[in-house]
Coordinates of C-alpha atoms in Angstrom, one line a residue:
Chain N
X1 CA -17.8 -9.9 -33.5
X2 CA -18.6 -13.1 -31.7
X3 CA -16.8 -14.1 -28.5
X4 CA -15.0 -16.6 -29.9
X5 CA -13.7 -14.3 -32.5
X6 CA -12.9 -11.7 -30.6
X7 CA -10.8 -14.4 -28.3
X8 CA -8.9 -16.0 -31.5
X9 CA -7.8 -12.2 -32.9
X10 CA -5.8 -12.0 -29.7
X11 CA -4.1 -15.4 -29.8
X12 CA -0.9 -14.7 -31.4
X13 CA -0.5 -11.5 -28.7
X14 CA -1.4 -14.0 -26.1
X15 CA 1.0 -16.9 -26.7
X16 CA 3.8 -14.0 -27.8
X17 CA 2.9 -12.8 -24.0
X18 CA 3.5 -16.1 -22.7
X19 CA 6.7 -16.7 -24.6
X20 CA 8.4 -13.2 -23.4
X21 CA 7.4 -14.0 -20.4
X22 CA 9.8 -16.8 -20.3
X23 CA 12.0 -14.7 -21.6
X24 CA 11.3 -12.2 -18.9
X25 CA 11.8 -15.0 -16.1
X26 CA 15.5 -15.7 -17.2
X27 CA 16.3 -12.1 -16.7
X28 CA 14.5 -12.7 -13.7
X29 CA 16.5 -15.2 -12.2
X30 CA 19.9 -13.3 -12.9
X31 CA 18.2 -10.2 -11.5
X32 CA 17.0 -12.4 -8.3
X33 CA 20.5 -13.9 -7.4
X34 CA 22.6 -10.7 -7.4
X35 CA 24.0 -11.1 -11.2
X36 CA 23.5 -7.9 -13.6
X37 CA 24.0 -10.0 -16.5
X38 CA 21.8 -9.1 -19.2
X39 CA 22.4 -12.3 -21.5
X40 CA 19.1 -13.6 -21.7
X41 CA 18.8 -12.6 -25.2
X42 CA 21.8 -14.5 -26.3
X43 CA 20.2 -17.5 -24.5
X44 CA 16.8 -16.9 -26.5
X45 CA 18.9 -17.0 -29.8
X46 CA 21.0 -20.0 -28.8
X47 CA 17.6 -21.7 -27.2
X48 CA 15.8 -20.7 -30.7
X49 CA 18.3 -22.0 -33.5
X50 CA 18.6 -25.5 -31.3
X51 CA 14.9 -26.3 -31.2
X52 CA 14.6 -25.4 -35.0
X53 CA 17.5 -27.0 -36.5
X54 CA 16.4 -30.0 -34.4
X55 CA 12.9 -30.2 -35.6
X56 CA 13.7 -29.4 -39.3
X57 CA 16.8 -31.8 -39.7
X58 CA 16.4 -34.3 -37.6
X59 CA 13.0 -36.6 -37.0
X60 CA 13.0 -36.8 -33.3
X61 CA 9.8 -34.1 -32.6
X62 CA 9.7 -31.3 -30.6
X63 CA 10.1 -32.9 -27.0
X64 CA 13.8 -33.6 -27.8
X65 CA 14.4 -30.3 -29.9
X66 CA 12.9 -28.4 -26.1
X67 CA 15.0 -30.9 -24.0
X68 CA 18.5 -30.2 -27.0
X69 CA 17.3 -26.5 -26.4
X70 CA 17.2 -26.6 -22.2
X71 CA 20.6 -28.5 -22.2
X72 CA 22.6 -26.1 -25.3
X73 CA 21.2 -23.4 -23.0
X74 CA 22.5 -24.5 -19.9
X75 CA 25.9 -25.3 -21.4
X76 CA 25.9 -21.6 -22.5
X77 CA 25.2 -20.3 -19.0
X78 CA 27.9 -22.6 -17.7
X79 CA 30.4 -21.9 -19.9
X80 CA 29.4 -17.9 -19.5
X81 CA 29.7 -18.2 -16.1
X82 CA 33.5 -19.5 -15.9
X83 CA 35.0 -16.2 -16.9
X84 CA 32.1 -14.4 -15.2
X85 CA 32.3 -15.6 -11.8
X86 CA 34.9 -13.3 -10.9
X87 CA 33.1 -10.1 -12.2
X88 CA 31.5 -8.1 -9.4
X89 CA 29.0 -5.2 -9.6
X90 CA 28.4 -4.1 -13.3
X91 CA 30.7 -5.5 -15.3
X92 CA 28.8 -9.1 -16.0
X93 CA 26.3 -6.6 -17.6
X94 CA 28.6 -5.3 -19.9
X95 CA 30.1 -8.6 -20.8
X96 CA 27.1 -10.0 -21.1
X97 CA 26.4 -7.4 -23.9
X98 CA 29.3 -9.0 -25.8
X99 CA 27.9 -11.9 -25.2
X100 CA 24.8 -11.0 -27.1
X101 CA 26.3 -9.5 -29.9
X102 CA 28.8 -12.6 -30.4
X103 CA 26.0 -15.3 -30.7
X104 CA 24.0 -12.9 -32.8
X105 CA 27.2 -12.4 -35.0
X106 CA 27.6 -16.2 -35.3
X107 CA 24.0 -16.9 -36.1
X108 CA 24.8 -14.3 -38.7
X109 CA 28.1 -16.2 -40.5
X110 CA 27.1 -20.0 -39.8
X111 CA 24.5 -19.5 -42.8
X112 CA 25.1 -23.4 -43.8
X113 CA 23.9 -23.9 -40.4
X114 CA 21.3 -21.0 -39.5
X115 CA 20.4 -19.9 -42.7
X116 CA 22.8 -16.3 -41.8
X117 CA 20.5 -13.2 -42.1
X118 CA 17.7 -14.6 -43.6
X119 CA 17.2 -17.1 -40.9
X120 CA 15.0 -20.2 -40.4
X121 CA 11.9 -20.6 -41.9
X122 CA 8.6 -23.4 -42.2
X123 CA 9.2 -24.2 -38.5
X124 CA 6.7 -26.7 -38.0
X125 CA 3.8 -25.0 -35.1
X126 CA 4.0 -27.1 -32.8
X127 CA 3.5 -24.6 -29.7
X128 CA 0.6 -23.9 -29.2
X129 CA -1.3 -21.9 -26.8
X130 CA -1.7 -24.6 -24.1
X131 CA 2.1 -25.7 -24.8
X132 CA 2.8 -22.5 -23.7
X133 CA 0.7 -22.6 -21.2
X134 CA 2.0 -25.3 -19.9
X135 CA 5.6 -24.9 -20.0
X136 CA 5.0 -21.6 -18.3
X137 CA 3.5 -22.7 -15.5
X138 CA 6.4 -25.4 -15.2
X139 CA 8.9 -22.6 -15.4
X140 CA 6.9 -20.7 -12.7
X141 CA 6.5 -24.3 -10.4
X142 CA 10.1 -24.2 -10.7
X143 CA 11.1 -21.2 -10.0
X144 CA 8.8 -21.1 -6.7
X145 CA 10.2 -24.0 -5.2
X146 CA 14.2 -22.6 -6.1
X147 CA 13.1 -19.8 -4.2
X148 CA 12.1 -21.2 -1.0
X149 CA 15.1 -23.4 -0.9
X150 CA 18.6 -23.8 0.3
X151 CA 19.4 -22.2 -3.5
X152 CA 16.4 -19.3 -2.7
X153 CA 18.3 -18.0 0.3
X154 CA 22.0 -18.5 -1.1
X155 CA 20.8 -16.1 -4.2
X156 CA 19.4 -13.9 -1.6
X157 CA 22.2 -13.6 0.5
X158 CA 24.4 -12.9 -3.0
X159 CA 22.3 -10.5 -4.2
X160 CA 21.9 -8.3 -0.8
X161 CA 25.9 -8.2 -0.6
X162 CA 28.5 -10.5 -1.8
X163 CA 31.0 -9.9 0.9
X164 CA 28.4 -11.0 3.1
X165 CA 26.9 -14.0 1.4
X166 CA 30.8 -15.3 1.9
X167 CA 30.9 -14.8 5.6
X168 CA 28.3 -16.8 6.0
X169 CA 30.1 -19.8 4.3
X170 CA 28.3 -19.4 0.6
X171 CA 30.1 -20.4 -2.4
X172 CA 29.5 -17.1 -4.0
X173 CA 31.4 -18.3 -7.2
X174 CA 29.6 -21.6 -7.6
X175 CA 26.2 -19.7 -7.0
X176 CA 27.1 -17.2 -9.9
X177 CA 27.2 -20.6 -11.6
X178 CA 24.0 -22.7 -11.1
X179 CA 22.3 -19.0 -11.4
X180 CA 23.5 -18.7 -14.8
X181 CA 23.3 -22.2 -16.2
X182 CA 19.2 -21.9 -14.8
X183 CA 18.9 -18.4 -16.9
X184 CA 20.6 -20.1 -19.7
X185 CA 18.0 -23.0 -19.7
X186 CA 15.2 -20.7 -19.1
X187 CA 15.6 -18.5 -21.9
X188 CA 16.6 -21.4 -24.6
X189 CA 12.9 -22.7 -23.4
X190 CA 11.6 -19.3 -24.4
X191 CA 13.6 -19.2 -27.4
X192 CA 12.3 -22.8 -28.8
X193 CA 9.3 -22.4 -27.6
X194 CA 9.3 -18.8 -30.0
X195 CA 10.6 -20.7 -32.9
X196 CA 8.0 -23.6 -32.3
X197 CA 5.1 -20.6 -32.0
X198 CA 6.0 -18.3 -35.4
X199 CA 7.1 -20.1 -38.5
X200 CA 10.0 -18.0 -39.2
X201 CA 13.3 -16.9 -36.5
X202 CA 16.2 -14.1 -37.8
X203 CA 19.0 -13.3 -35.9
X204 CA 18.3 -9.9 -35.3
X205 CA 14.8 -10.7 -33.5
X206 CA 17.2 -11.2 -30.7
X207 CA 19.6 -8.7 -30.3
X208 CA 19.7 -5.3 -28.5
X209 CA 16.0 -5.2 -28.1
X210 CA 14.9 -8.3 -26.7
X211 CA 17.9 -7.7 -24.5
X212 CA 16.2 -4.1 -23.6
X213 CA 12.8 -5.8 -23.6
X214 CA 13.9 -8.7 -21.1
X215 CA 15.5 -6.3 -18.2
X216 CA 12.1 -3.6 -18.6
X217 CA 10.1 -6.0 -18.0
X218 CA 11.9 -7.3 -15.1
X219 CA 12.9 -3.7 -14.0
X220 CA 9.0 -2.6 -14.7
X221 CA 7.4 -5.7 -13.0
X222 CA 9.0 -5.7 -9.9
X223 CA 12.6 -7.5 -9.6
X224 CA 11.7 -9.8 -6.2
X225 CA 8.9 -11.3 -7.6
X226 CA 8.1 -14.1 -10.2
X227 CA 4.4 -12.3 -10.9
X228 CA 6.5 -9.2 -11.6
X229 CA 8.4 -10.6 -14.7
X230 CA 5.0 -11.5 -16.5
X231 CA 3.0 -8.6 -15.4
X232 CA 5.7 -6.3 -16.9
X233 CA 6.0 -8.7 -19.9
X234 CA 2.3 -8.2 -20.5
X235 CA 2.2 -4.5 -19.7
X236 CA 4.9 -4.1 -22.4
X237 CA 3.5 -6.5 -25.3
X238 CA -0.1 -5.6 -24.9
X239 CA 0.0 -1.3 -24.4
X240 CA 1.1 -1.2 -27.6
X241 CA -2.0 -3.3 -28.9
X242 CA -4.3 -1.1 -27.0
X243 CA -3.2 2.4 -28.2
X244 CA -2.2 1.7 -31.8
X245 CA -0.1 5.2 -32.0
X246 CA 2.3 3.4 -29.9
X247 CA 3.1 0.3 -32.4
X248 CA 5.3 2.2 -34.7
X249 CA 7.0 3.4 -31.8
X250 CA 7.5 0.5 -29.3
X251 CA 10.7 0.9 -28.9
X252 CA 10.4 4.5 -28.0
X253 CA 7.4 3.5 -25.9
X254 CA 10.0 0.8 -24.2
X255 CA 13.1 2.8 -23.6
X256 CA 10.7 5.8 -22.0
X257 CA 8.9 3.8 -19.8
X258 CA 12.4 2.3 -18.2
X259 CA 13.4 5.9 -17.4
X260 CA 10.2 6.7 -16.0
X261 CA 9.8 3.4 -14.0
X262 CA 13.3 3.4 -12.6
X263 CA 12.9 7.0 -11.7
X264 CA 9.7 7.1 -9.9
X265 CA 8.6 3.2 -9.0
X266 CA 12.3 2.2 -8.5
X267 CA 10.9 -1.1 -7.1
X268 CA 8.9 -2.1 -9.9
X269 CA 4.6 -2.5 -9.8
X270 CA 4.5 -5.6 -8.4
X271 CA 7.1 -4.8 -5.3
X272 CA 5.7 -1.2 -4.7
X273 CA 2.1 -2.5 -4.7
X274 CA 3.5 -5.5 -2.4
X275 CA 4.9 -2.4 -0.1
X276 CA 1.9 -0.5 -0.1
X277 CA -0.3 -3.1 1.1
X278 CA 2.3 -3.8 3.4
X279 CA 2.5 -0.4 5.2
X280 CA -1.4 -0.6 5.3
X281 CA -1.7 -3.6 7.2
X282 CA 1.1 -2.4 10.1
X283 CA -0.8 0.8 10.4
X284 CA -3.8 -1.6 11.4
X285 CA -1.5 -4.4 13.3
X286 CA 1.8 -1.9 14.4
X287 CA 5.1 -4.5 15.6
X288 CA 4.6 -5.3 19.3
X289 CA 7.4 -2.9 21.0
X290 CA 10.8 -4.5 22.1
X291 CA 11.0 -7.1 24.8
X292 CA 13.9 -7.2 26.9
X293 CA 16.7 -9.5 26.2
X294 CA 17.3 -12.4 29.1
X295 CA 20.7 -14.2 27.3
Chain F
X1 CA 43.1 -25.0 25.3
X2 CA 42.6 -23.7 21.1
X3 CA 43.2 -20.6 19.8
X4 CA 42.7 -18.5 16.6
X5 CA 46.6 -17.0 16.4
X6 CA 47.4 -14.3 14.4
X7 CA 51.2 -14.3 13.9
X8 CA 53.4 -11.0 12.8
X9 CA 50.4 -10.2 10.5
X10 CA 51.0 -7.0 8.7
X11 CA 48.9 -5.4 5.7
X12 CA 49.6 -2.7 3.3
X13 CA 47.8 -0.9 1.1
X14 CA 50.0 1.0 -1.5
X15 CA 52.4 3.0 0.5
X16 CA 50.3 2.5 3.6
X17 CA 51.0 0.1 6.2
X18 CA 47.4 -0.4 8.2
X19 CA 48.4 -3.6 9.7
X20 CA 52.0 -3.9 11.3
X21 CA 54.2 -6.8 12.9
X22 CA 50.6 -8.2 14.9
X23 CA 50.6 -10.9 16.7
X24 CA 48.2 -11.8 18.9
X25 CA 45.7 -14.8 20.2
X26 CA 42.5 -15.3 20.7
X27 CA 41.2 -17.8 22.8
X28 CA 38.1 -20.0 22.9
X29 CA 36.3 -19.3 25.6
X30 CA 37.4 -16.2 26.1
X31 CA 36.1 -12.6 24.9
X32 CA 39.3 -10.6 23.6
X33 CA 38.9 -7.3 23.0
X34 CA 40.9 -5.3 19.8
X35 CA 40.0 -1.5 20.0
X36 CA 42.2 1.4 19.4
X37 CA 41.8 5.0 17.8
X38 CA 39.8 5.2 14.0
X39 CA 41.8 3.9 11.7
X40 CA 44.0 2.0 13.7
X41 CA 43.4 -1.1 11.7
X42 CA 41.3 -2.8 13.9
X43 CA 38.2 -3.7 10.9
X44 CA 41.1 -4.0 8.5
X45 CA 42.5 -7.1 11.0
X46 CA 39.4 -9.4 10.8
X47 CA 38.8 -8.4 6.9
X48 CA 42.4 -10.1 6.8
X49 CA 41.9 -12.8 8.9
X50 CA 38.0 -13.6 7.1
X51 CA 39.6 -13.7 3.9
X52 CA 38.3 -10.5 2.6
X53 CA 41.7 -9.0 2.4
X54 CA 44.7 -10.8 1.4
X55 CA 47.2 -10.3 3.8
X56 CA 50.7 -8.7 2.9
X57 CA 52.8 -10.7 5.0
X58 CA 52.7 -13.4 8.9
X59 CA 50.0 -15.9 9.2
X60 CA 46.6 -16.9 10.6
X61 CA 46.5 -20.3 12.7
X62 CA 43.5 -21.8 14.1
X63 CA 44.7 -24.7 16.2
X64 CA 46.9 -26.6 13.8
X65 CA 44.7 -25.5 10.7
X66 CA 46.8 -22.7 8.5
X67 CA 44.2 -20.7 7.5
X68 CA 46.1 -17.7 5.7
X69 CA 45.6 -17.8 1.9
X70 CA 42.1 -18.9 2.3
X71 CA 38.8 -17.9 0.8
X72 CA 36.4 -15.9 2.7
X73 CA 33.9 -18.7 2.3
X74 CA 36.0 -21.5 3.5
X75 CA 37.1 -19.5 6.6
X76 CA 33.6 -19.4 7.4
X77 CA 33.8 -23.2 6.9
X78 CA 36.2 -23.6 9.1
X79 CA 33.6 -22.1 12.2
X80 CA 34.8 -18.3 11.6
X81 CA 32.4 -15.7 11.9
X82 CA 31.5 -12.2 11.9
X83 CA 29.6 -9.4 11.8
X84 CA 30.1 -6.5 10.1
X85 CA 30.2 -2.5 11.5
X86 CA 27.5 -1.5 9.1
X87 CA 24.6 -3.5 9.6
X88 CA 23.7 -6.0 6.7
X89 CA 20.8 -7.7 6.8
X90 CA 17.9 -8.8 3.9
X91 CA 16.1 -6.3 4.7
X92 CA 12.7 -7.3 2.9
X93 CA 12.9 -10.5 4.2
X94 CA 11.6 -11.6 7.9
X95 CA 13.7 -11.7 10.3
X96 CA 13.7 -15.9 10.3
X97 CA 14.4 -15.8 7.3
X98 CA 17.4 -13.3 7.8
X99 CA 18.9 -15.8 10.5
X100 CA 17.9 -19.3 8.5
X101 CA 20.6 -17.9 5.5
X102 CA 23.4 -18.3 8.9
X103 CA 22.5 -22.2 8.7
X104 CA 24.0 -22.3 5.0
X105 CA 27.1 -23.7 6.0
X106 CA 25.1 -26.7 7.5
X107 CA 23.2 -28.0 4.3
X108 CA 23.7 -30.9 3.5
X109 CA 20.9 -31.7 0.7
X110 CA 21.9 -31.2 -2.8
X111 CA 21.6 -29.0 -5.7
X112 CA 19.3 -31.4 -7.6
X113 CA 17.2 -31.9 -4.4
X114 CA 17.2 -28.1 -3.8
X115 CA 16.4 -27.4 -7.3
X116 CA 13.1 -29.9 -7.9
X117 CA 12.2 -29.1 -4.0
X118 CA 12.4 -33.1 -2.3
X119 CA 10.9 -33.0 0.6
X120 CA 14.5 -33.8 2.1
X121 CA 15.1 -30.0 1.7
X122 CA 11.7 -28.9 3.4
X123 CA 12.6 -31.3 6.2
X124 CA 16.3 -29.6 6.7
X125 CA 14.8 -26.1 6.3
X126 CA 12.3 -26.8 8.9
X127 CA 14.7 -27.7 11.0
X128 CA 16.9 -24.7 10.5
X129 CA 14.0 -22.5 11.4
X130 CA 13.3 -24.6 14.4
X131 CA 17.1 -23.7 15.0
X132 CA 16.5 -20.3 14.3
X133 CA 13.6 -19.7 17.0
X134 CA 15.4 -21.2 19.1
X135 CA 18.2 -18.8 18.5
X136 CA 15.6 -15.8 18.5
X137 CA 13.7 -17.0 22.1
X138 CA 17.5 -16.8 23.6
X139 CA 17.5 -13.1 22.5
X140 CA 14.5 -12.3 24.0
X141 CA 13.3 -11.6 20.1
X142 CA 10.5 -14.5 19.4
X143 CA 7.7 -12.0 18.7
X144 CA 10.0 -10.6 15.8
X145 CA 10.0 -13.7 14.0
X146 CA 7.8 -12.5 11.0
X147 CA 8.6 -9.1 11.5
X148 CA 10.3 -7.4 8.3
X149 CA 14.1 -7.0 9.5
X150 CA 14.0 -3.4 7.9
X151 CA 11.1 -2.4 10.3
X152 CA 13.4 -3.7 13.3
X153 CA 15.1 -1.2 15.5
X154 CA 18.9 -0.8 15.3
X155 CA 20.0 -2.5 18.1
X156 CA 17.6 -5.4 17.1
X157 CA 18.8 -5.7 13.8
X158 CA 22.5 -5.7 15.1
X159 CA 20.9 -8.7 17.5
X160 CA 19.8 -10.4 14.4
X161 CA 22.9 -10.3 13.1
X162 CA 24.7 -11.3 15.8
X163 CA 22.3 -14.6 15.8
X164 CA 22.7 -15.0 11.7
X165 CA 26.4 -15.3 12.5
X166 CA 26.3 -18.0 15.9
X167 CA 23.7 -19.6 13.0
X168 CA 26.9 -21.3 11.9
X169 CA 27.5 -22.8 15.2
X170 CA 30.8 -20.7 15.1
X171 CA 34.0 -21.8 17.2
X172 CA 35.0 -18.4 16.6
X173 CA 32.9 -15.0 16.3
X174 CA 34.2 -11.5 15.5
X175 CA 31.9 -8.3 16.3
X176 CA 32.7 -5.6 14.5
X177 CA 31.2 -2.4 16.9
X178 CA 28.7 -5.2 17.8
X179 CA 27.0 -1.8 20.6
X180 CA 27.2 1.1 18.6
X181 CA 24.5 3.3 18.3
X182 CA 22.7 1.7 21.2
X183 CA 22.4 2.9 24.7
X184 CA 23.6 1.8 27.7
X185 CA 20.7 -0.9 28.5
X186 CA 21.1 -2.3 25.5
X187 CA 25.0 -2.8 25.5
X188 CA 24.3 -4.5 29.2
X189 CA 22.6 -6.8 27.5
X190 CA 24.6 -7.6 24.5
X191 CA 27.5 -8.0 26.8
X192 CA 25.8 -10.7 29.0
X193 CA 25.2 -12.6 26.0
X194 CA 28.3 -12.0 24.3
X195 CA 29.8 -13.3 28.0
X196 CA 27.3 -16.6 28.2
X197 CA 28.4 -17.5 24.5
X198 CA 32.5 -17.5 25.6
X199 CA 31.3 -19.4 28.6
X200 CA 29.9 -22.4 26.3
X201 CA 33.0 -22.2 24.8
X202 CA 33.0 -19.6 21.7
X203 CA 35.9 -17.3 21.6
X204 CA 35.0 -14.2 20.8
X205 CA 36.8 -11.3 19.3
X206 CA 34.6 -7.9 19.9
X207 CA 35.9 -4.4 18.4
X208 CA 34.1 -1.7 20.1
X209 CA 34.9 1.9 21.0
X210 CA 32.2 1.8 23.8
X211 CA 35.4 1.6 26.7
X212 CA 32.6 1.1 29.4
X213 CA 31.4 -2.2 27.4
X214 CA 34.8 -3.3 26.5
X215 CA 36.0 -3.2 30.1
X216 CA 33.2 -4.9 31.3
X217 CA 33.0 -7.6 28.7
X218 CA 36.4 -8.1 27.6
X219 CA 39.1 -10.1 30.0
X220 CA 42.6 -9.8 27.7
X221 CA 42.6 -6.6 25.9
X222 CA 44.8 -5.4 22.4
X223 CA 45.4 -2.0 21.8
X224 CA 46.3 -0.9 18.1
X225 CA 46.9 2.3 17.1
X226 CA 48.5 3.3 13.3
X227 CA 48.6 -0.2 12.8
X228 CA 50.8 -1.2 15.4
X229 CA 50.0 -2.9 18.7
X230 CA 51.1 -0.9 22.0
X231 CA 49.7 -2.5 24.6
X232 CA 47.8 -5.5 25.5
X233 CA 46.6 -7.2 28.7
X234 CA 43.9 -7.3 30.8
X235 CA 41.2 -4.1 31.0
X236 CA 43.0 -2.9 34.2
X237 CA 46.2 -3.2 33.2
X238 CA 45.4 -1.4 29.9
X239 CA 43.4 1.4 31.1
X240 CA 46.2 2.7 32.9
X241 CA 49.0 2.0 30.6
X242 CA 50.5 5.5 29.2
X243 CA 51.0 4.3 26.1
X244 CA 47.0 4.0 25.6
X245 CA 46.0 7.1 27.4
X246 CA 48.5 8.5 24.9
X247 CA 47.2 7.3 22.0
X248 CA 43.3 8.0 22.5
X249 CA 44.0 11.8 24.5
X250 CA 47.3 12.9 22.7
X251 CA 50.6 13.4 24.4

C-alpha cells in the first residue's frame, strides 16, 4: 500500500476524530466551569439539524448554515441555563439528561421538518478535512484565550466551590450562563460540522451515547486541560480501529474504560501526566522554605 | 465614624434557634472579636450577614446601606469579605493566580472583550497581578508566587486567603479561625497584620478560639454562647466577666 493510500483509508477516522473532538470540548467547557451538565449531545443534535436544514432548503452555503448552527446553539444553552442556574451539585446532570432525550424526541416527531427517524440525507460535503481542521483550531484559539481571562478565573473559582466564587463578588448565576450558551455554540459547531462531514444525520446518532461518549472523553482526557478533551477523543475513536475485536463492542469498550479511568487515573491522562512531571521537577527544584512575614 | 451593624439578628434552623436577639457593631478601623463555645453560632453569624444564610429575623446595616435580603455576591460588592474556617483555595493553580480571582469584583472589561481576549483584558489582568505581588511582598510571601497553592503550608495557604479576600479592597473583612492550626509565631504575625490593616482603616471581624490571639489582637470583644450574646466589651473586661468563664469552664 502506498503512503498516500494508507493516509486516505484513515481520513473518515481522522475528520470523525476532529468532529468528536468538538464535541468533546463542549463537555469540556461545562466540565471546566463547575457545571455537571451533560447536554452536549442535545447541542450536537440541535447544532446538526440547523446546519442541514439550512444547507438543503435554503441557498445561502454552509458559512451561514455554521453561523444559524453557532447562534440556535447558543440560544439553547441560554435558554437551558434559565431554569438551570439555580441547580447546584448533580442535579444539572440529571436535567440535562432530559434535556437530551427531549430534543432527540422532537427530532423524532417534527418529521416534516427533520425527516423523524429516518433523518436527513444527501447533505452536501462540504467539510472537509482542512474545514475541520480549521474550525478546530478556532475552537481551541478560543478556548485558550477564555481560559486566561477574567471569564477563565470566574469558571475557576465556580468550579472549586460555589459558595466561594460568591464571596469573592462573582456572579455565580450569570457565569452558569455564559458557560452554557459557549457549550451550546460549541457543540452545534461539532454537530454541523458532523452533518457537513457524512451525508446522512438520524436522531438517534445523538442520544445516550454521544452523551456517554462526550463526558469519557472528557473524564478520560483529563478535565483541566483543552489537550485532554481531544487526546481522550482520539483514544476513544481510534482503539477501536486498532484492535478490530473491540468494534462490535465499542460501547462496552467505552463504558469499561470510564469505570476503570475514574477508578484508578481519577484525574484523567493528560492531568495525571501533567502531575507526574510536576512532582519530578520539585524533587530537582524543592519550594524555597518559608520566609517570615514583616506586615 | 462607619459601621457594619447587625441589629436583633436571630436565625433558626427548624426548631433550633442558632442565632438569637444579636446586636452588635463592628467598626472600621477597629478589629472586633466574636468567639464563644463550638456551636455558639459564631460561623453561622457571618454566613448570615455574607448572604449565605437567609436570616430569620433583625437586620444587617452598613452605614446607611440595608444590606439584609442580599445576595452573597452583591454583599461582596458592597466591600464585604471573608474567609472561610476550612481553607479554600484553587489548589492546582499558583498561588497568583489564587489571589488575582479576589480582583474579580474590580473588572471592568466586558464579556465580549474577555471572550475574544482584547488586549484591554491582558492590560487589566496584568495589573491585577502587579496588585497581587504587591499583596504577596506585604506578607512576606513573594517567592511563592508560582508556587502551586496545594504544595503551600497551612498557615501560608490561610495567608493566601487572607490576601485573596483584602483582593477586593474590602471596607469590611471577616476571618473565620483566620490562626488555627498554626503556632504561636505564626499567629504573632497574623495578628500584626490583621492590626496594620484596621489601622488603614479596614474593620475587621476575626472569630478565633486562640484566647491568647484574640486578646492581643482584638480591642471590643462579643461573647456568644447557644446563640445568645452574654457579654461583650473590651478583652479585659471580658476575660473576667463570670458569665464567660461560665460559659467556656462550666458552672
Amino acid at each position: 500500500m502506498t503512503m498516500l493510500a494508507f493516509v486516505s483509508s484513515y481520513t473518515p477516522l481522522f475528520d470523525l476524530v476532529l468532529i468528536y473532538s468538538l464535541i468533546a470540548l463542549s463537555q469540556y467547557v461545562s466540565f471546566r466551569g463547575g457545571v455537571l451538565s451533560l447536554a452536549p449531545a442535545g447541542f450536537t443534535l440541535i447544532g446538526a439539524y440547523t446546519g442541514a436544514i439550512m444547507i438543503k432548503s435554503t441557498g445561502l452555503g454552509a458559512m451561514a448554515g455554521i453561523c444559524a448552527s453557532i447562534a440556535m446553539g447558543a440560544c439553547a444553552g441560554l435558554l437551558l441555563a434559565l431554569p438551570l442556574a439555580r441547580l447546584r451539585g448533580v442535579f444539572p446532570a440529571i436535567a440535562t439528561i432530559g434535556f437530551v432525550q427531549i430534543v432527540v424526541s422532537l427530532a423524532l416527531y417534527a418529521e416534516p421538518l427533520t425527516g423523524g427517524a429516518v433523518g436527513l440525507t444527501a447533505i452536501p460535503k462540504v467539510a472537509t478535512t482542512p474545514c475541520l481542521v480549521a474550525a478546530l483550531a478556532a475552537v481551541v484559539g478560543l478556548l485558550s484565550v477564555i481560559n486566561r481571562s477574567n471569564v477563565g478565573s470566574a469558571f475557576d473559582a465556580i468550579r472549586q466551590d460555589v459558595t466561594v466564587a460568591e464571596s469573592l463578588g462573582i456572579r455565580v448565576a450569570h457565569y452558569y450562563r455564559v458557560n452554557f450558551a459557549l457549550s451550546g455554540a460549541i457543540g452545534a459547531v461539532a454537530g454541523c460540522l458532523l452533518a457537513y462531514n457524512t451525508y446522512a444525520i438520524t436522531p438517534e446518532e445523538f442520544g445516550f451515547g454521544m452523551l456517554v461518549f462526550a463526558a469519557t472523553a472528557v473524564i478520560l482526557g483529563g478535565r483541566s486541560s483543552i489537550a485532554g478533551a481531544i487526546i481522550g477523543t482520539a483514544i476513544l475513536l481510534v482503539l477501536p480501529e486498532l484492535a478490530r475485536p473491540l468494534h462490535d463492542q465499542r460501547l462496552l469498550m467505552q463504558g469499561a474504560l470510564l469505570i476503570v479511568i475514574i477508578t484508578y487515573l481519577p484525574q484523567g491522562i493528560v492531568d495525571t501526566a501533567r502531575e507526574l512531571l510536576r512532582q519530578r521537577r520539585s524533587v530537582r527544584h524543592p519550594v524555597v522554605p518559608a520566609r517570615k512575614v514583616a506586615a | 465614624m462607619t459601621a457594619l451593624e447587625l441589629d436583633h439578628l436571630s436565625k433558626r434552623f427548624g426548631g433550633v434557634d442558632a442565632v438569637m436577639d444579636l446586636s452588635m457593631a463592628i467598626a472600621a478601623g477597629c478589629v472586633t472579636g466574636l468567639i464563644g463555645p463550638n456551636g455558639a453560632g459564631k460561623t453561622t453569624v457571618v454566613n448570615i450577614v455574607t448572604g449565605i444564610l437567609s436570616r430569620s429575623g433583625g437586620g444587617i446595616r452598613l452605614a446607611t446601606r440595608d444590606l439584609s435580603g442580599l445576595k452573597s455576591h452583591d454583599v461582596a460588592r458592597c466591600g464585604i469579605a471573608r474567609t472561610f474556617q476550612n481553607v479554600q483555595l484553587l489548589r492546582d493553580a499558583s498561588v497568583l493566580d489564587n489571589i488575582v480571582i479576589g480582583f474579580h469584583r474590580h473588572v471592568t472589561s466586558s464579556l465580549f472583550a474577555n471572550l475574544v481576549g482584547l488586549p484591554s483584558v491582558w492590560r487589566e489582568r496584568a495589573v491585577f497581578r502587579a496588585r497581587a505581588m504587591a499583596l504577596l511582598e506585604r506578607f512576606g510571601m513573594t517567592e511563592f508566587a508560582e508556587t502551586r497553592a496545594g504544595a503551600l503550608s497551612y498557615g501560608h495557604q490561610r495567608r493566601v486567603e487572607i490576601m485573596r479576600a483584602l483582593a477586593l479592597a474590602p471596607s469590611f473583612l471577616l476571618l473565620d479561625e483566620p490562626v488555627a492550626g498554626m503556632n504561636d509565631v505564626e499567629a504573632l504575625e497574623i495578628g500584626q497584620a490583621v492590626r496594620q490593616l484596621a489601622k488603614e482603616g479596614i474593620g475587621i471581624l476575626v472569630i478565633e478560639h486562640n484566647m491568647r490571639f484574640v486578646m492581643q489582637t482584638c480591642e471590643t470583644i462579643y461573647v456568644l454562647d447557644g446563640g445568645r450574646l452574654i457579654a461583650s466589651g473590651s478583652p479585659a473586661s471580658v476575660s473576667i466577666d463570670p458569665a464567660v468563664i461560665t460559659a467556656y469552664l462550666g458552672s
